[in-house]
Amino acid sequence: MSAADLTHKVAVVTGATGGMGQVIAADLVRAGAHVVTIARDPARADALRALIGPQAVGRLDVIPGDLSRRADVLTAAKTIRDRHDEIHVLINNAGAHFSEHRVSADGVEMHIALDYLAAYGLTTLLDTPLRRGRARVVNVASDTLNDTRQIKLAGRARPATLDLTGVENLAELNPAKGFVAFGAYARAKLMTVTAGYALARDLAGDAVTVNALHPGIVATDIIDDLVPALLRPVGALIRRSLLTPAEGARSALRLATDPGIAGVTGRYFNRDEESPTPPVSHDHAVQEKLLALSHAHFSG
């Protein structure tokens, strides 16, 4: 699949109403794809339509919904299945960083609800059209999963952790007691990659690929939250040194459309370079338990 042959292709893109997601959605529409997104803010959806211009008419489909809510993910997935027999691209780009402990409407910590469960839910609930479309699934992660230190001046990297021993419900993860926002965010991204490795194996028989990437440090709203308090006085200077949303989007679009990497699956990329992830992410027992807990969230 290349940018030249996306006509009549269906692409689902989450987080398409801001930052990098806007660029991804707009580029896919301009390449001929029919793009579907889920948005909770009608004004931002209108802004996306305006950004894309006349091509958005008939080629951009906005489904209302809040991806942190289980019911909205279920409803959005059903709407997409009803409208599209095949999906050719799924880019799970939606995400946020929450500086304080918050829980979703379903009682799940918000990083896990939005940064992990939304991607897992859409990937599994859209299983049939993804298989029919021999789709490429791209999960936008973050290299915080490999190092949870906000200031990396010296010492060893501190990878995110994922201990599911005795865990019976995803609502138990990232509890309020001892909550560290940056670590909670990194754990959710680690969960996305960990589940993705297992889903890649399951979907490979139907030529569906599942890959994850760190798009680089992109100047988005999330970065404002992630900048440590010590460095906030120079926040504007930091933003000028970061990648633009268009530069960040390039890596995700490559994984979704580059014919040169057709068939590549179960990988994690730091921008365009394949990169390792913490050992726990490759533990099949951890992967299977995470899938079981995640399945229970959407079927409970």
Short mmCIF file of N, CA, C and O in Angstrom, two decimals, residues 160-226:
data_model
loop_
_atom_site.label_atom_id
_atom_site.label_comp_id
_atom_site.label_asym_id
_atom_site.label_seq_id
_atom_site.Cartn_x
_atom_site.Cartn_y
_atom_site.Cartn_z
N ALA A 160 9.62 1.38 32.19
CA ALA A 160 8.31 1.25 32.81
C ALA A 160 8.12 -0.19 33.28
O ALA A 160 8.72 -1.12 32.73
N THR A 161 7.30 -0.37 34.30
CA THR A 161 7.05 -1.70 34.85
C THR A 161 5.61 -2.13 34.59
O THR A 161 4.71 -1.29 34.43
N LEU A 162 5.41 -3.43 34.57
CA LEU A 162 4.07 -3.98 34.38
C LEU A 162 3.99 -5.30 35.13
O LEU A 162 4.39 -6.34 34.62
N ASP A 163 3.51 -5.24 36.35
CA ASP A 163 3.38 -6.42 37.20
C ASP A 163 1.90 -6.75 37.34
O ASP A 163 1.15 -6.04 38.00
N LEU A 164 1.48 -7.85 36.71
CA LEU A 164 0.07 -8.24 36.74
C LEU A 164 -0.19 -9.36 37.74
O LEU A 164 -1.30 -9.92 37.76
N THR A 165 0.78 -9.65 38.58
CA THR A 165 0.61 -10.69 39.59
C THR A 165 -0.55 -10.36 40.51
O THR A 165 -0.58 -9.29 41.14
N GLY A 166 -1.52 -11.22 40.58
CA GLY A 166 -2.67 -11.01 41.46
C GLY A 166 -3.67 -9.98 40.98
O GLY A 166 -4.68 -9.74 41.66
N VAL A 167 -3.44 -9.38 39.83
CA VAL A 167 -4.36 -8.37 39.31
C VAL A 167 -5.57 -9.06 38.69
O VAL A 167 -5.43 -9.96 37.85
N GLU A 168 -6.75 -8.67 39.10
CA GLU A 168 -7.98 -9.27 38.59
C GLU A 168 -8.81 -8.31 37.76
O GLU A 168 -9.77 -8.72 37.11
N ASN A 169 -8.43 -7.03 37.76
CA ASN A 169 -9.19 -6.01 37.03
C ASN A 169 -8.23 -4.88 36.69
O ASN A 169 -7.42 -4.48 37.53
N LEU A 170 -8.32 -4.35 35.47
CA LEU A 170 -7.41 -3.27 35.08
C LEU A 170 -7.59 -2.02 35.92
O LEU A 170 -6.71 -1.16 35.96
N ALA A 171 -8.72 -1.90 36.62
CA ALA A 171 -8.94 -0.76 37.51
C ALA A 171 -7.97 -0.77 38.68
O ALA A 171 -7.83 0.24 39.37
N GLU A 172 -7.29 -1.88 38.91
CA GLU A 172 -6.32 -1.96 40.00
C GLU A 172 -4.98 -1.32 39.64
O GLU A 172 -4.17 -1.03 40.53
N LEU A 173 -4.73 -1.11 38.37
CA LEU A 173 -3.44 -0.56 37.94
C LEU A 173 -3.42 0.96 38.03
O LEU A 173 -4.43 1.63 37.90
N ASN A 174 -2.22 1.52 38.25
CA ASN A 174 -2.03 2.96 38.43
C ASN A 174 -2.95 3.52 39.52
O ASN A 174 -3.71 4.47 39.29
N PRO A 175 -2.90 2.94 40.74
CA PRO A 175 -3.78 3.41 41.82
C PRO A 175 -3.41 4.80 42.30
O PRO A 175 -2.31 5.31 42.01
N ALA A 176 -4.31 5.41 43.04
CA ALA A 176 -4.08 6.76 43.56
C ALA A 176 -2.91 6.78 44.54
O ALA A 176 -2.12 7.74 44.57
N LYS A 177 -2.78 5.73 45.34
CA LYS A 177 -1.69 5.68 46.32
C LYS A 177 -0.36 5.53 45.59
O LYS A 177 -0.16 4.61 44.80
N GLY A 178 0.54 6.47 45.85
CA GLY A 178 1.85 6.44 45.22
C GLY A 178 1.84 6.82 43.75
O GLY A 178 2.80 6.55 43.03
N PHE A 179 0.77 7.47 43.29
CA PHE A 179 0.63 7.79 41.87
C PHE A 179 1.72 8.74 41.40
O PHE A 179 1.97 9.78 42.00
N VAL A 180 2.38 8.36 40.31
CA VAL A 180 3.37 9.21 39.65
C VAL A 180 2.92 9.32 38.19
O VAL A 180 2.91 8.32 37.46
N ALA A 181 2.53 10.50 37.78
CA ALA A 181 1.89 10.69 36.48
C ALA A 181 2.74 10.19 35.32
O ALA A 181 2.26 9.48 34.43
N PHE A 182 4.02 10.52 35.32
CA PHE A 182 4.89 10.16 34.20
C PHE A 182 5.03 8.64 34.10
O PHE A 182 4.98 8.07 33.02
N GLY A 183 5.16 7.99 35.26
CA GLY A 183 5.26 6.54 35.28
C GLY A 183 3.97 5.87 34.84
O GLY A 183 3.97 4.84 34.16
N ALA A 184 2.82 6.46 35.23
CA ALA A 184 1.53 5.91 34.84
C ALA A 184 1.33 6.01 33.32
O ALA A 184 0.82 5.08 32.68
N TYR A 185 1.74 7.13 32.76
CA TYR A 185 1.67 7.33 31.31
C TYR A 185 2.55 6.31 30.59
O TYR A 185 2.11 5.66 29.63
N ALA A 186 3.77 6.13 31.08
CA ALA A 186 4.70 5.19 30.47
C ALA A 186 4.17 3.76 30.56
O ALA A 186 4.31 2.97 29.62
N ARG A 187 3.55 3.41 31.70
CA ARG A 187 3.01 2.06 31.86
C ARG A 187 1.90 1.80 30.84
O ARG A 187 1.82 0.71 30.26
N ALA A 188 1.04 2.77 30.62
CA ALA A 188 -0.03 2.60 29.63
C ALA A 188 0.55 2.38 28.23
O ALA A 188 0.04 1.55 27.46
N LYS A 189 1.61 3.10 27.90
CA LYS A 189 2.25 2.92 26.60
C LYS A 189 2.92 1.54 26.52
O LYS A 189 2.88 0.88 25.46
N LEU A 190 3.52 1.09 27.62
CA LEU A 190 4.10 -0.25 27.66
C LEU A 190 3.02 -1.31 27.46
O LEU A 190 3.23 -2.31 26.77
N MET A 191 1.85 -1.10 28.04
CA MET A 191 0.74 -2.04 27.87
C MET A 191 0.32 -2.11 26.40
O MET A 191 0.03 -3.20 25.88
N THR A 192 0.31 -0.98 25.73
CA THR A 192 -0.05 -0.95 24.31
C THR A 192 0.90 -1.81 23.49
O THR A 192 0.48 -2.59 22.63
N VAL A 193 2.20 -1.66 23.75
CA VAL A 193 3.19 -2.42 23.00
C VAL A 193 3.12 -3.90 23.36
O VAL A 193 3.18 -4.78 22.49
N THR A 194 2.95 -4.20 24.65
CA THR A 194 2.89 -5.59 25.11
C THR A 194 1.72 -6.33 24.48
O THR A 194 1.87 -7.44 23.95
N ALA A 195 0.54 -5.74 24.54
CA ALA A 195 -0.63 -6.35 23.91
C ALA A 195 -0.46 -6.43 22.40
O ALA A 195 -0.87 -7.41 21.76
N GLY A 196 0.16 -5.42 21.83
CA GLY A 196 0.36 -5.39 20.38
C GLY A 196 1.18 -6.56 19.87
O GLY A 196 0.90 -7.11 18.79
N TYR A 197 2.19 -6.96 20.63
CA TYR A 197 3.00 -8.10 20.21
C TYR A 197 2.14 -9.36 20.10
O TYR A 197 2.27 -10.15 19.16
N ALA A 198 1.26 -9.57 21.08
CA ALA A 198 0.38 -10.75 21.07
C ALA A 198 -0.65 -10.65 19.94
O ALA A 198 -0.93 -11.63 19.24
N LEU A 199 -1.24 -9.47 19.76
CA LEU A 199 -2.23 -9.29 18.71
C LEU A 199 -1.60 -9.46 17.33
O LEU A 199 -2.24 -9.98 16.41
N ALA A 200 -0.35 -9.07 17.19
CA ALA A 200 0.35 -9.25 15.91
C ALA A 200 0.43 -10.73 15.55
O ALA A 200 0.21 -11.11 14.38
N ARG A 201 0.74 -11.57 16.53
CA ARG A 201 0.81 -13.01 16.26
C ARG A 201 -0.56 -13.55 15.84
O ARG A 201 -0.68 -14.36 14.91
N ASP A 202 -1.60 -13.10 16.53
CA ASP A 202 -2.94 -13.61 16.27
C ASP A 202 -3.45 -13.20 14.89
O ASP A 202 -4.12 -13.97 14.20
N LEU A 203 -3.11 -11.98 14.47
CA LEU A 203 -3.65 -11.44 13.23
C LEU A 203 -2.80 -11.77 12.00
O LEU A 203 -3.24 -11.58 10.86
N ALA A 204 -1.60 -12.29 12.23
CA ALA A 204 -0.66 -12.51 11.13
C ALA A 204 -1.20 -13.49 10.09
O ALA A 204 -0.90 -13.37 8.90
N GLY A 205 -2.02 -14.46 10.52
CA GLY A 205 -2.55 -15.44 9.59
C GLY A 205 -3.42 -14.84 8.50
O GLY A 205 -3.58 -15.44 7.43
N ASP A 206 -3.96 -13.66 8.74
CA ASP A 206 -4.76 -12.97 7.74
C ASP A 206 -4.04 -11.75 7.17
O ASP A 206 -4.66 -10.81 6.65
N ALA A 207 -2.71 -11.76 7.29
CA ALA A 207 -1.85 -10.72 6.70
C ALA A 207 -2.10 -9.33 7.29
O ALA A 207 -1.84 -8.32 6.65
N VAL A 208 -2.61 -9.28 8.52
CA VAL A 208 -2.75 -8.01 9.23
C VAL A 208 -1.46 -7.77 10.00
O VAL A 208 -0.97 -8.68 10.68
N THR A 209 -0.92 -6.58 9.91
CA THR A 209 0.30 -6.26 10.66
C THR A 209 -0.03 -5.31 11.81
O THR A 209 -0.93 -4.47 11.70
N VAL A 210 0.69 -5.47 12.90
CA VAL A 210 0.52 -4.61 14.08
C VAL A 210 1.90 -4.16 14.53
O VAL A 210 2.74 -4.98 14.92
N ASN A 211 2.15 -2.87 14.45
CA ASN A 211 3.42 -2.30 14.89
C ASN A 211 3.17 -1.08 15.76
O ASN A 211 2.09 -0.49 15.72
N ALA A 212 4.17 -0.75 16.56
CA ALA A 212 4.08 0.44 17.42
C ALA A 212 5.27 1.33 17.15
O ALA A 212 6.31 0.88 16.66
N LEU A 213 5.11 2.60 17.49
CA LEU A 213 6.23 3.50 17.28
C LEU A 213 6.22 4.65 18.28
O LEU A 213 5.17 5.03 18.82
N HIS A 214 7.42 5.13 18.55
CA HIS A 214 7.63 6.42 19.21
C HIS A 214 7.91 7.40 18.09
O HIS A 214 8.90 7.25 17.37
N PRO A 215 7.05 8.40 17.89
CA PRO A 215 7.21 9.29 16.73
C PRO A 215 8.30 10.34 16.88
O PRO A 215 8.49 11.17 16.00
N GLY A 216 9.02 10.30 18.00
CA GLY A 216 9.94 11.37 18.34
C GLY A 216 9.26 12.29 19.34
O GLY A 216 8.07 12.11 19.67
N ILE A 217 9.98 13.25 19.83
CA ILE A 217 9.40 14.18 20.79
C ILE A 217 8.78 15.33 20.00
O ILE A 217 9.48 16.18 19.45
N VAL A 218 7.46 15.30 19.93
CA VAL A 218 6.71 16.20 19.06
C VAL A 218 6.09 17.33 19.89
O VAL A 218 5.62 17.10 21.01
N ALA A 219 6.11 18.51 19.34
CA ALA A 219 5.54 19.68 20.04
C ALA A 219 4.02 19.61 19.99
O ALA A 219 3.37 20.21 19.14
N THR A 220 3.44 18.87 20.95
CA THR A 220 1.99 18.76 21.07
C THR A 220 1.59 19.18 22.47
O THR A 220 2.42 19.48 23.32
N ASP A 221 0.27 19.19 22.73
CA ASP A 221 -0.22 19.58 24.05
C ASP A 221 0.31 18.65 25.14
O ASP A 221 0.49 19.07 26.29
N ILE A 222 0.54 17.37 24.82
CA ILE A 222 1.04 16.44 25.82
C ILE A 222 2.39 16.89 26.35
O ILE A 222 2.68 16.77 27.55
N ILE A 223 3.23 17.44 25.48
CA ILE A 223 4.57 17.86 25.91
C ILE A 223 4.50 18.93 26.99
O ILE A 223 5.29 18.94 27.93
N ASP A 224 3.53 19.82 26.89
CA ASP A 224 3.40 20.86 27.92
C ASP A 224 3.21 20.24 29.30
O ASP A 224 3.73 20.73 30.30
N ASP A 225 2.47 19.13 29.36
CA ASP A 225 2.25 18.46 30.64
C ASP A 225 3.47 17.67 31.09
O ASP A 225 3.70 17.48 32.29
N LEU A 226 4.24 17.17 30.13
CA LEU A 226 5.36 16.30 30.47
C LEU A 226 6.62 17.06 30.89
O LEU A 226 7.50 16.49 31.52
#
